[in-house]
Tab-separated table of C-alpha atoms in Angstrom:
chain	number	residue	atom	x	y	z
D	1	MET	CA	-0.010	0.001	-0.001
D	2	THR	CA	1.560	3.316	-1.068
D	3	GLY	CA	-1.273	5.796	-0.857
D	4	PRO	CA	-4.803	6.395	-2.190
D	5	GLY	CA	-5.417	4.878	-5.603
D	6	PRO	CA	-6.917	6.646	-8.675
D	7	ARG	CA	-10.521	5.852	-7.709
D	8	GLN	CA	-10.098	7.522	-4.326
D	9	VAL	CA	-8.307	10.521	-5.853
D	10	GLU	CA	-11.062	10.954	-8.414
D	11	LEU	CA	-13.844	10.769	-5.795
D	12	LEU	CA	-12.088	13.213	-3.506
D	13	ALA	CA	-11.770	15.664	-6.415
D	14	ARG	CA	-15.503	15.356	-7.163
D	15	GLU	CA	-16.343	16.079	-3.553
D	16	ALA	CA	-13.904	18.994	-3.313
D	17	ALA	CA	-15.679	20.769	-6.124
D	18	HIS	CA	-18.589	21.332	-3.759
D	19	LEU	CA	-17.486	20.678	-0.155
D	20	ALA	CA	-16.272	23.590	1.964
D	21	PRO	CA	-12.608	23.318	3.016
D	22	GLY	CA	-11.659	22.928	6.635
D	23	ALA	CA	-11.592	19.155	7.058
D	24	SER	CA	-9.657	17.674	9.987
D	25	GLU	CA	-5.918	17.458	9.661
D	26	GLU	CA	-6.055	13.674	9.571
D	27	ALA	CA	-8.630	13.600	6.745
D	28	ALA	CA	-6.738	16.209	4.740
D	29	LEU	CA	-3.407	14.402	5.165
D	30	GLY	CA	-4.841	10.926	4.764
D	31	GLY	CA	-6.736	11.383	1.508
D	32	ARG	CA	-8.621	8.125	1.976
D	33	VAL	CA	-12.203	7.127	1.069
D	34	PHE	CA	-13.426	4.504	3.489
D	35	VAL	CA	-16.291	2.253	2.417
D	36	SER	CA	-16.762	-0.228	5.267
D	37	GLY	CA	-15.590	-1.222	8.684
D	38	ARG	CA	-15.863	-4.240	10.924
D	39	GLY	CA	-14.434	-4.383	14.392
D	40	ALA	CA	-10.989	-2.746	14.440
D	41	VAL	CA	-10.599	-2.887	10.651
D	42	LEU	CA	-11.492	-0.285	8.041
D	43	VAL	CA	-11.606	-0.866	4.262
D	44	ASP	CA	-11.023	1.844	1.635
D	45	LEU	CA	-12.444	2.231	-1.866
D	46	ASP	CA	-9.555	0.236	-3.358
D	47	GLY	CA	-10.020	-2.658	-0.928
D	48	ASN	CA	-7.075	-1.811	1.296
D	49	GLU	CA	-7.456	-2.650	5.003
D	50	TYR	CA	-6.431	-0.570	7.993
D	51	LEU	CA	-6.271	-1.197	11.698
D	52	ASP	CA	-8.169	1.714	13.201
D	53	PHE	CA	-6.190	2.932	16.237
D	54	ALA	CA	-8.309	6.098	16.284
D	55	ALA	CA	-11.606	4.223	16.741
D	56	GLY	CA	-13.516	6.510	14.360
D	57	THR	CA	-12.951	9.756	16.172
D	58	LEU	CA	-12.605	8.000	19.534
D	59	THR	CA	-16.228	6.949	19.117
D	60	GLN	CA	-16.059	3.265	18.155
D	61	SER	CA	-15.417	1.687	21.544
D	62	LEU	CA	-16.951	-1.563	20.272
D	63	GLY	CA	-15.266	-1.238	16.897
D	64	HIS	CA	-17.056	-0.562	13.609
D	65	CYS	CA	-20.500	-1.959	12.934
D	66	HIS	CA	-20.810	-4.113	16.035
D	67	PRO	CA	-23.611	-6.564	15.140
D	68	GLU	CA	-25.698	-5.855	18.253
D	69	VAL	CA	-25.597	-2.113	17.645
D	70	VAL	CA	-26.454	-2.653	13.971
D	71	ALA	CA	-29.385	-4.857	14.975
D	72	ALA	CA	-30.668	-2.325	17.533
D	73	LEU	CA	-30.513	0.562	15.049
D	74	THR	CA	-32.106	-1.514	12.285
D	75	GLU	CA	-35.006	-2.544	14.489
D	76	GLN	CA	-35.491	0.983	15.831
D	77	ALA	CA	-35.361	2.528	12.328
D	78	GLY	CA	-38.441	0.528	11.395
D	79	ARG	CA	-40.341	1.530	14.524
D	80	LEU	CA	-39.847	5.149	15.675
D	81	TRP	CA	-37.447	8.032	14.912
D	82	ASN	CA	-38.381	11.273	16.619
D	83	VAL	CA	-41.071	12.352	19.049
D	84	HIS	CA	-39.122	15.271	20.473
D	85	ASP	CA	-38.505	14.528	24.144
D	86	PHE	CA	-41.640	12.502	24.889
D	87	ALA	CA	-41.091	9.520	27.141
D	88	THR	CA	-40.419	6.078	25.684
D	89	ALA	CA	-39.889	2.705	27.337
D	90	ASP	CA	-36.410	2.556	25.768
D	91	ARG	CA	-35.408	5.867	27.328
D	92	ALA	CA	-36.490	4.665	30.767
D	93	ALA	CA	-34.416	1.495	30.302
D	94	LEU	CA	-31.384	3.522	29.247
D	95	CYS	CA	-31.714	5.687	32.336
D	96	GLU	CA	-31.641	2.585	34.503
D	97	LEU	CA	-28.631	1.182	32.658
D	98	LEU	CA	-26.667	4.400	33.035
D	99	ALA	CA	-27.554	4.514	36.719
D	100	GLU	CA	-25.797	1.174	37.079
D	101	LEU	CA	-22.689	2.314	35.237
D	102	LEU	CA	-22.242	5.806	36.680
D	103	PRO	CA	-21.067	6.661	40.205
D	104	GLU	CA	-23.986	6.476	42.611
D	105	HIS	CA	-24.086	10.212	43.294
D	106	LEU	CA	-24.843	11.026	39.624
D	107	THR	CA	-28.511	10.209	39.789
D	108	THR	CA	-30.133	12.562	37.302
D	109	LEU	CA	-29.718	12.502	33.490
D	110	ALA	CA	-30.454	14.673	30.475
D	111	PHE	CA	-29.926	13.559	26.877
D	112	PHE	CA	-28.483	15.534	23.949
D	113	SER	CA	-26.941	14.843	20.563
D	114	THR	CA	-23.306	16.028	20.513
D	115	GLY	CA	-20.418	16.772	22.815
D	116	ALA	CA	-20.589	20.498	22.216
D	117	GLU	CA	-24.320	20.514	22.827
D	118	VAL	CA	-23.997	18.772	26.173
D	119	VAL	CA	-21.232	21.167	27.243
D	120	GLU	CA	-23.521	24.071	26.391
D	121	ALA	CA	-26.254	22.399	28.479
D	122	ALA	CA	-23.828	22.163	31.374
D	123	LEU	CA	-23.017	25.861	31.009
D	124	ARG	CA	-26.716	26.752	31.060
D	125	THR	CA	-27.194	24.607	34.161
D	126	VAL	CA	-24.320	26.265	36.002
D	127	GLN	CA	-25.608	29.717	35.072
D	128	ALA	CA	-29.064	28.784	36.327
D	129	VAL	CA	-27.979	27.494	39.750
D	130	ALA	CA	-25.087	29.861	40.454
D	131	GLU	CA	-25.425	31.976	43.564
D	132	PRO	CA	-25.615	35.765	43.105
D	133	GLY	CA	-22.124	37.148	42.520
D	134	ARG	CA	-20.713	33.878	41.226
D	135	ASN	CA	-20.673	35.159	37.646
D	136	ARG	CA	-17.451	33.578	36.396
D	137	VAL	CA	-16.415	30.040	35.484
D	138	GLY	CA	-13.027	28.379	35.451
D	139	ALA	CA	-11.408	26.240	32.759
D	140	LEU	CA	-7.940	24.864	32.002
D	141	ARG	CA	-5.438	26.074	29.468
D	142	TYR	CA	-5.124	23.756	26.460
D	143	GLY	CA	-8.596	22.390	27.190
D	144	PHE	CA	-11.073	21.624	24.453
D	145	HIS	CA	-14.824	21.576	24.984
D	146	GLY	CA	-16.297	21.907	21.493
D	147	LYS	CA	-16.678	24.429	18.699
D	148	THR	CA	-19.893	26.168	19.669
D	149	GLN	CA	-19.644	29.648	21.054
D	150	GLY	CA	-20.025	28.913	24.756
D	151	ALA	CA	-17.615	25.962	24.573
D	152	ARG	CA	-15.046	28.074	22.727
D	153	MET	CA	-15.367	30.972	25.137
D	154	LEU	CA	-14.537	28.702	28.052
D	155	VAL	CA	-10.947	28.389	26.821
D	156	HIS	CA	-10.686	31.751	24.992
D	157	TRP	CA	-10.434	30.065	21.591
D	158	ASP	CA	-10.355	32.837	18.958
D	159	VAL	CA	-11.681	32.202	15.446
D	160	GLY	CA	-11.075	34.835	12.797
D	161	HIS	CA	-9.763	38.265	13.727
D	162	GLN	CA	-11.763	38.995	16.858
D	163	SER	CA	-11.766	37.649	20.368
D	164	PHE	CA	-15.073	36.856	21.967
D	165	ALA	CA	-13.509	35.526	25.163
D	166	GLY	CA	-16.102	35.267	27.859
D	167	ASN	CA	-16.207	35.331	31.576
D	168	SER	CA	-13.906	32.391	32.223
D	169	VAL	CA	-10.725	32.240	34.296
D	170	LEU	CA	-8.012	29.949	32.949
D	171	GLY	CA	-5.923	27.703	35.193
D	172	TYR	CA	-2.785	25.723	34.483
D	173	SER	CA	-3.087	22.271	32.981
D	174	PRO	CA	-0.876	19.478	34.376
D	175	TYR	CA	1.335	19.512	31.262
D	176	CYS	CA	4.481	18.202	32.947
D	177	TYR	CA	6.464	17.764	29.725
D	178	ARG	CA	6.031	21.464	28.904
D	179	CYS	CA	5.520	22.919	32.326
D	180	PRO	CA	4.690	26.632	31.864
D	181	LEU	CA	6.209	27.288	35.307
D	182	GLU	CA	9.494	25.591	34.235
D	183	LEU	CA	9.344	23.215	37.153
D	184	THR	CA	9.865	19.456	37.393
D	185	TYR	CA	7.586	16.873	38.960
D	186	PRO	CA	7.591	15.849	41.824
D	187	SER	CA	9.908	18.517	43.250
D	188	CYS	CA	7.434	21.114	41.957
D	189	ASP	CA	4.930	20.141	44.686
D	190	VAL	CA	2.323	20.307	41.904
D	191	ARG	CA	2.525	24.084	41.768
D	192	CYS	CA	0.136	24.187	38.774
D	193	ALA	CA	-2.619	22.726	40.975
D	194	SER	CA	-1.999	25.217	43.797
D	195	LEU	CA	-2.375	28.044	41.292
D	196	VAL	CA	-5.653	26.611	39.988
D	197	ARG	CA	-6.794	26.446	43.564
D	198	ARG	CA	-5.809	30.059	44.220
D	199	HIS	CA	-7.082	31.594	40.964
D	200	ILE	CA	-10.290	29.555	40.545
D	201	ALA	CA	-11.318	27.287	43.415
D	202	GLU	CA	-10.882	29.860	46.157
D	203	LYS	CA	-12.481	32.777	44.330
D	204	SER	CA	-15.875	33.806	45.639
D	205	ASN	CA	-17.023	34.963	42.189
D	206	VAL	CA	-16.391	31.611	40.451
D	207	SER	CA	-19.353	29.258	40.110
D	208	ALA	CA	-17.798	26.200	38.465
D	209	LEU	CA	-14.636	24.677	37.067
D	210	PHE	CA	-15.048	22.987	33.638
D	211	PHE	CA	-12.305	20.461	33.023
D	212	GLU	CA	-11.207	17.403	31.095
D	213	PRO	CA	-9.866	14.903	33.640
D	214	VAL	CA	-7.343	13.858	30.987
D	215	LEU	CA	-6.943	16.543	28.314
D	216	GLY	CA	-7.533	14.878	24.966
D	217	ALA	CA	-7.232	17.284	22.041
D	218	ALA	CA	-4.253	18.893	23.771
D	219	GLY	CA	-2.316	15.677	23.299
D	220	VAL	CA	-3.437	13.320	26.074
D	221	ILE	CA	-2.221	15.291	29.093
D	222	VAL	CA	-2.460	12.891	32.051
D	223	PRO	CA	-2.389	14.610	35.478
D	224	PRO	CA	0.255	13.550	38.006
D	225	PRO	CA	-0.782	12.341	41.460
D	226	GLY	CA	-1.787	15.250	43.644
D	227	TYR	CA	-3.145	17.491	40.895
D	228	TRP	CA	-6.852	16.712	40.938
D	229	GLU	CA	-6.903	15.759	44.613
D	230	GLN	CA	-5.828	19.267	45.575
D	231	ILE	CA	-8.096	21.098	43.144
D	232	ALA	CA	-11.200	18.972	43.817
D	233	ALA	CA	-10.899	19.384	47.556
D	234	ALA	CA	-10.570	23.171	47.237
D	235	CYS	CA	-13.576	23.438	44.886
D	236	ARG	CA	-15.649	21.336	47.262
D	237	ASP	CA	-14.633	23.431	50.286
D	238	ASN	CA	-15.448	26.691	48.538
D	239	GLY	CA	-18.711	25.863	46.799
D	240	VAL	CA	-17.303	25.754	43.251
D	241	LEU	CA	-19.074	23.121	41.134
D	242	LEU	CA	-16.944	20.549	39.373
D	243	VAL	CA	-18.027	19.968	35.768
D	244	ALA	CA	-16.147	17.046	34.177
D	245	ASP	CA	-16.027	17.104	30.373
D	246	GLU	CA	-15.794	13.381	29.672
D	247	VAL	CA	-16.973	13.609	26.083
D	248	LEU	CA	-13.757	11.898	25.059
D	249	THR	CA	-12.848	9.857	28.141
D	250	GLY	CA	-16.269	8.752	29.370
D	251	GLY	CA	-17.503	5.228	28.727
D	252	GLY	CA	-14.400	3.324	29.722
D	253	ARG	CA	-11.636	4.777	27.519
D	254	THR	CA	-9.214	5.236	30.451
D	255	GLY	CA	-9.932	1.921	32.162
D	256	SER	CA	-12.720	3.282	34.347
D	257	PHE	CA	-16.191	4.192	33.209
D	258	LEU	CA	-15.329	7.789	34.085
D	259	ALA	CA	-11.806	9.130	34.134
D	260	SER	CA	-12.774	11.542	36.891
D	261	GLU	CA	-13.869	8.596	38.973
D	262	ALA	CA	-10.459	6.918	38.534
D	263	LEU	CA	-8.681	10.157	39.444
D	264	GLY	CA	-10.707	10.636	42.608
D	265	VAL	CA	-12.832	13.586	41.490
D	266	ARG	CA	-16.473	13.578	42.580
D	267	ALA	CA	-17.963	15.754	39.865
D	268	ASP	CA	-21.274	17.581	40.204
D	269	LEU	CA	-21.910	17.387	36.461
D	270	VAL	CA	-20.452	15.088	33.843
D	271	ALA	CA	-20.742	15.460	30.072
D	272	LEU	CA	-20.401	12.267	27.956
D	273	SER	CA	-20.744	11.610	24.268
D	274	LYS	CA	-18.135	10.039	21.937
D	275	GLY	CA	-17.907	6.462	23.183
D	276	MET	CA	-21.506	6.175	24.393
D	277	ALA	CA	-23.327	5.165	21.198
D	278	SER	CA	-20.777	3.703	18.785
D	279	GLY	CA	-20.453	6.844	16.731
D	280	PHE	CA	-24.162	7.613	16.517
D	281	PRO	CA	-24.985	11.213	17.606
D	282	PHE	CA	-25.760	10.936	21.277
D	283	ALA	CA	-24.738	12.722	24.477
D	284	VAL	CA	-25.728	12.720	28.115
D	285	LEU	CA	-25.404	15.137	30.966
D	286	ALA	CA	-25.271	13.350	34.302
D	287	GLY	CA	-25.470	15.220	37.558
D	288	THR	CA	-26.466	15.297	41.150
D	289	ASP	CA	-30.068	15.805	42.197
D	290	ALA	CA	-29.008	19.027	43.926
D	291	VAL	CA	-27.918	20.537	40.624
D	292	LEU	CA	-30.037	19.052	37.860
D	293	ARG	CA	-33.258	18.943	39.923
D	294	SER	CA	-32.814	22.430	41.233
D	295	PRO	CA	-35.934	24.456	40.324
D	296	ALA	CA	-33.748	27.066	38.614
D	297	ALA	CA	-32.268	24.420	36.303
D	298	ALA	CA	-35.485	22.479	35.730
D	299	ARG	CA	-37.664	25.030	34.008
D	300	ALA	CA	-39.709	23.843	31.017
D	301	GLY	CA	-37.515	23.324	27.979
D	302	SER	CA	-34.223	23.533	29.791
D	303	THR	CA	-33.191	19.999	28.784
D	304	ALA	CA	-35.181	19.814	25.524
D	305	SER	CA	-33.574	19.843	22.066
D	306	THR	CA	-34.634	18.802	18.559
D	307	TYR	CA	-32.581	15.609	18.495
D	308	ALA	CA	-32.156	15.034	22.216
D	309	SER	CA	-33.741	11.783	23.390
D	310	ASN	CA	-34.256	10.639	19.803
D	311	PRO	CA	-35.080	6.910	19.776
D	312	LEU	CA	-32.299	6.045	17.325
D	313	GLY	CA	-29.607	7.526	19.551
D	314	ILE	CA	-31.125	5.827	22.582
D	315	ALA	CA	-31.113	2.472	20.734
D	316	ALA	CA	-27.450	2.845	19.750
D	317	ALA	CA	-26.455	3.919	23.275
D	318	THR	CA	-28.416	1.121	24.981
D	319	ALA	CA	-26.862	-1.524	22.704
D	320	THR	CA	-23.342	-0.109	23.102
D	321	LEU	CA	-23.492	0.184	26.873
D	322	SER	CA	-25.148	-3.172	27.302
D	323	VAL	CA	-22.295	-4.883	25.453
D	324	LEU	CA	-19.765	-2.819	27.402
D	325	ARG	CA	-21.252	-4.018	30.688
D	326	ARG	CA	-21.947	-7.640	29.698
D	327	ASP	CA	-18.476	-8.223	28.212
D	328	THR	CA	-16.680	-6.335	31.016
D	329	LEU	CA	-14.897	-4.266	28.381
D	330	VAL	CA	-13.724	-1.631	30.830
D	331	ASP	CA	-11.643	-4.365	32.460
D	332	ARG	CA	-10.394	-5.302	28.980
D	333	VAL	CA	-9.280	-1.700	28.454
D	334	ARG	CA	-6.966	-1.998	31.433
D	335	VAL	CA	-5.520	-5.263	30.136
D	336	LEU	CA	-4.859	-3.841	26.664
D	337	GLY	CA	-3.504	-0.627	28.169
D	338	ASP	CA	-1.016	-2.631	30.236
D	339	LEU	CA	0.132	-4.335	27.034
D	340	MET	CA	0.384	-1.089	25.079
D	341	ALA	CA	2.223	1.106	27.607
D	342	PRO	CA	5.547	-0.870	27.801
D	343	ARG	CA	5.755	-1.206	24.018
D	344	LEU	CA	5.298	2.562	23.599
D	345	ALA	CA	7.936	3.087	26.278
D	346	GLU	CA	10.311	0.981	24.168
D	347	LEU	CA	9.647	3.232	21.159
D	348	HIS	CA	10.333	6.247	23.324
D	349	GLU	CA	13.693	4.790	24.312
D	350	ARG	CA	14.649	3.993	20.743
D	351	TYR	CA	13.605	7.157	18.895
D	352	PRO	CA	15.084	10.440	20.163
D	353	ASN	CA	12.540	12.460	18.147
D	354	LEU	CA	9.782	10.891	20.235
D	355	GLY	CA	10.007	13.442	23.019
D	356	ASP	CA	7.284	12.134	25.302
D	357	VAL	CA	4.878	9.209	25.514
D	358	ARG	CA	1.993	9.374	27.970
D	359	GLY	CA	-1.347	7.717	28.417
D	360	ILE	CA	-3.854	5.862	30.486
D	361	GLY	CA	-5.954	2.844	29.513
D	362	LEU	CA	-6.479	2.893	25.744
D	363	LEU	CA	-5.706	6.574	25.304
D	364	HIS	CA	-2.075	7.458	24.569
D	365	GLY	CA	-0.254	10.469	23.091
D	366	LEU	CA	3.068	10.490	21.247
D	367	GLU	CA	4.736	13.902	21.151
D	368	PHE	CA	7.304	14.436	18.384
D	369	VAL	CA	10.151	16.955	18.744
D	370	HIS	CA	13.207	18.065	16.785
D	371	ASP	CA	15.426	17.084	19.682
D	372	ARG	CA	14.957	16.256	23.344
D	373	GLN	CA	17.134	19.092	24.522
D	374	SER	CA	15.091	21.944	23.043
D	375	ARG	CA	11.805	19.964	22.940
D	376	ARG	CA	10.928	22.057	19.888
D	377	PRO	CA	7.700	20.620	18.434
D	378	ALA	CA	8.058	18.740	15.161
D	379	PRO	CA	4.616	18.752	13.520
D	380	GLU	CA	6.092	17.922	10.081
D	381	LEU	CA	7.568	14.712	11.534
D	382	ALA	CA	4.293	13.787	13.220
D	383	ARG	CA	2.482	14.334	9.909
D	384	ARG	CA	4.955	12.109	8.116
D	385	VAL	CA	4.608	9.348	10.722
D	386	TYR	CA	0.850	9.589	10.357
D	387	GLN	CA	0.994	9.289	6.558
D	388	VAL	CA	3.486	6.435	6.530
D	389	ALA	CA	1.464	4.543	9.151
D	390	LEU	CA	-1.620	4.958	6.983
D	391	ASP	CA	0.231	3.675	3.949
D	392	LEU	CA	1.275	0.642	6.008
D	393	GLY	CA	-2.300	-0.031	7.104
D	394	LEU	CA	-2.587	1.759	10.457
D	395	ARG	CA	-4.927	4.676	11.101
D	396	THR	CA	-4.077	6.956	14.032
D	397	ALA	CA	-5.273	10.414	15.109
D	398	ILE	CA	-3.014	13.440	14.556
D	399	GLY	CA	-3.135	16.951	15.914
D	400	GLY	CA	-0.141	19.265	15.437
D	401	HIS	CA	3.001	17.457	16.677
D	402	VAL	CA	1.098	14.830	18.672
D	403	ILE	CA	-0.276	11.507	17.447
D	404	ARG	CA	-2.991	9.946	19.584
D	405	LEU	CA	-3.715	6.258	19.872
D	406	ALA	CA	-7.166	5.153	20.945
D	407	PRO	CA	-8.114	1.741	19.482
D	408	PRO	CA	-11.431	-0.044	20.061
D	409	PHE	CA	-11.901	-1.952	23.302
D	410	THR	CA	-12.678	-5.098	21.291
D	411	LEU	CA	-9.168	-5.265	19.823
D	412	ASP	CA	-7.509	-8.651	20.301
D	413	ASP	CA	-3.930	-9.022	21.522
D	414	GLY	CA	-2.639	-9.916	18.067
D	415	GLN	CA	-4.171	-6.840	16.487
D	416	LEU	CA	-2.697	-4.661	19.183
D	417	ARG	CA	0.797	-6.071	18.675
D	418	HIS	CA	0.484	-5.790	14.880
D	419	GLY	CA	-0.676	-2.203	15.076
D	420	LEU	CA	2.253	-1.274	17.336
D	421	ASP	CA	4.646	-3.033	14.936
D	422	LEU	CA	3.276	-0.916	12.107
D	423	LEU	CA	3.652	2.182	14.230
D	424	ASP	CA	7.281	1.229	14.945
D	425	GLN	CA	7.927	0.857	11.206
D	426	ALA	CA	6.253	4.216	10.471
D	427	ILE	CA	8.327	6.093	13.021
D	428	GLY	CA	11.526	4.418	11.846
D	429	ALA	CA	10.828	5.281	8.239
D	430	ALA	CA	9.792	8.873	8.948
D	431	VAL	CA	12.798	9.511	11.206
D	432	GLY	CA	15.080	7.940	8.574
D	433	GLU	CA	13.843	10.397	5.999
D	434	LEU	CA	15.134	13.246	8.158
D	435	ARG	CA	18.719	12.006	8.043
């Protein structure tokens, strides 16, 4: 396999004549046209196969086209599609299933369609229940919460030539490899956390801290011990709500159903989406009774949306989560993660341009640099590794100078080893081209 064949090139040209630019970096660099998928394997228009170590866009926890999810969607498609947010027996069953999977304090649920939409719903909820004077929210630098206006304003993400930064206060992420304070863990005493505590958790005008327990789009930034413990305790002591954005990590990706749960954070609100319904548009906001059943947050229409609670999304989510629970796939994530981590550590030892490798469960980030002394980012090298891996039959997820690995939970040991062998070959070839 050396790249997309003529049929794929021709189809991409047809599409480009009409489709607006602005595709993801991985789609633009990859230039592939996928036609089918089964489990961890994708097939392109020319019949080439790829191991999908990006799991769709971190959505395909059960792999592509899991037969039980396909069956549930097929049956539902012939029965009922949309009745706004009217009650259905299937929605009641999904509520009960989620209650079994979520921590016991998250007892109230609201359904939505996308990650950004559920983050916006969490913002509305916080604004509704905030005490007078608590008119600001906190977020973390390098965080990503979606592309809608409220989600962007959380992290001061400018688009175009104007800033519409809102009322958020930014705290330091636990980015140990590129510590903005130029400190080293553990001698730093987790200074980044103490500053989040001082600037956000202990401020009387802050209502909530929105956070990714493990920052995903930023390159899989995994917090060191002591980071979340300190921040969560300070928020709890000072009446600042903890809003965990688990759109990417929720549903078992890190080896626990919620990453915040594994890191010891008892969140007041949790947003979930990507891995919940096998790639079908679906999202859920889970929260405590005190927050989501507060009269201020429970006014008519506050949790209603055109596609929220749609029966097709509920069918996909129920099937996905039922398989996840029945097959104890969260336990499987830990097993596969324990196999993946040492092999990635070997790659880190062997390739000096691989500046840092970090991860948890089946979510890992590989950060490419020009050299380990300067740690200068090498996005061109990461792009080349991504392209060579794709040509070899391995699909990963790229963003800037970081490649993320997030394969399906249903991957077998042989597929995991083969995928990591292909990654090894891709890095070796790309690094060799630099010499």
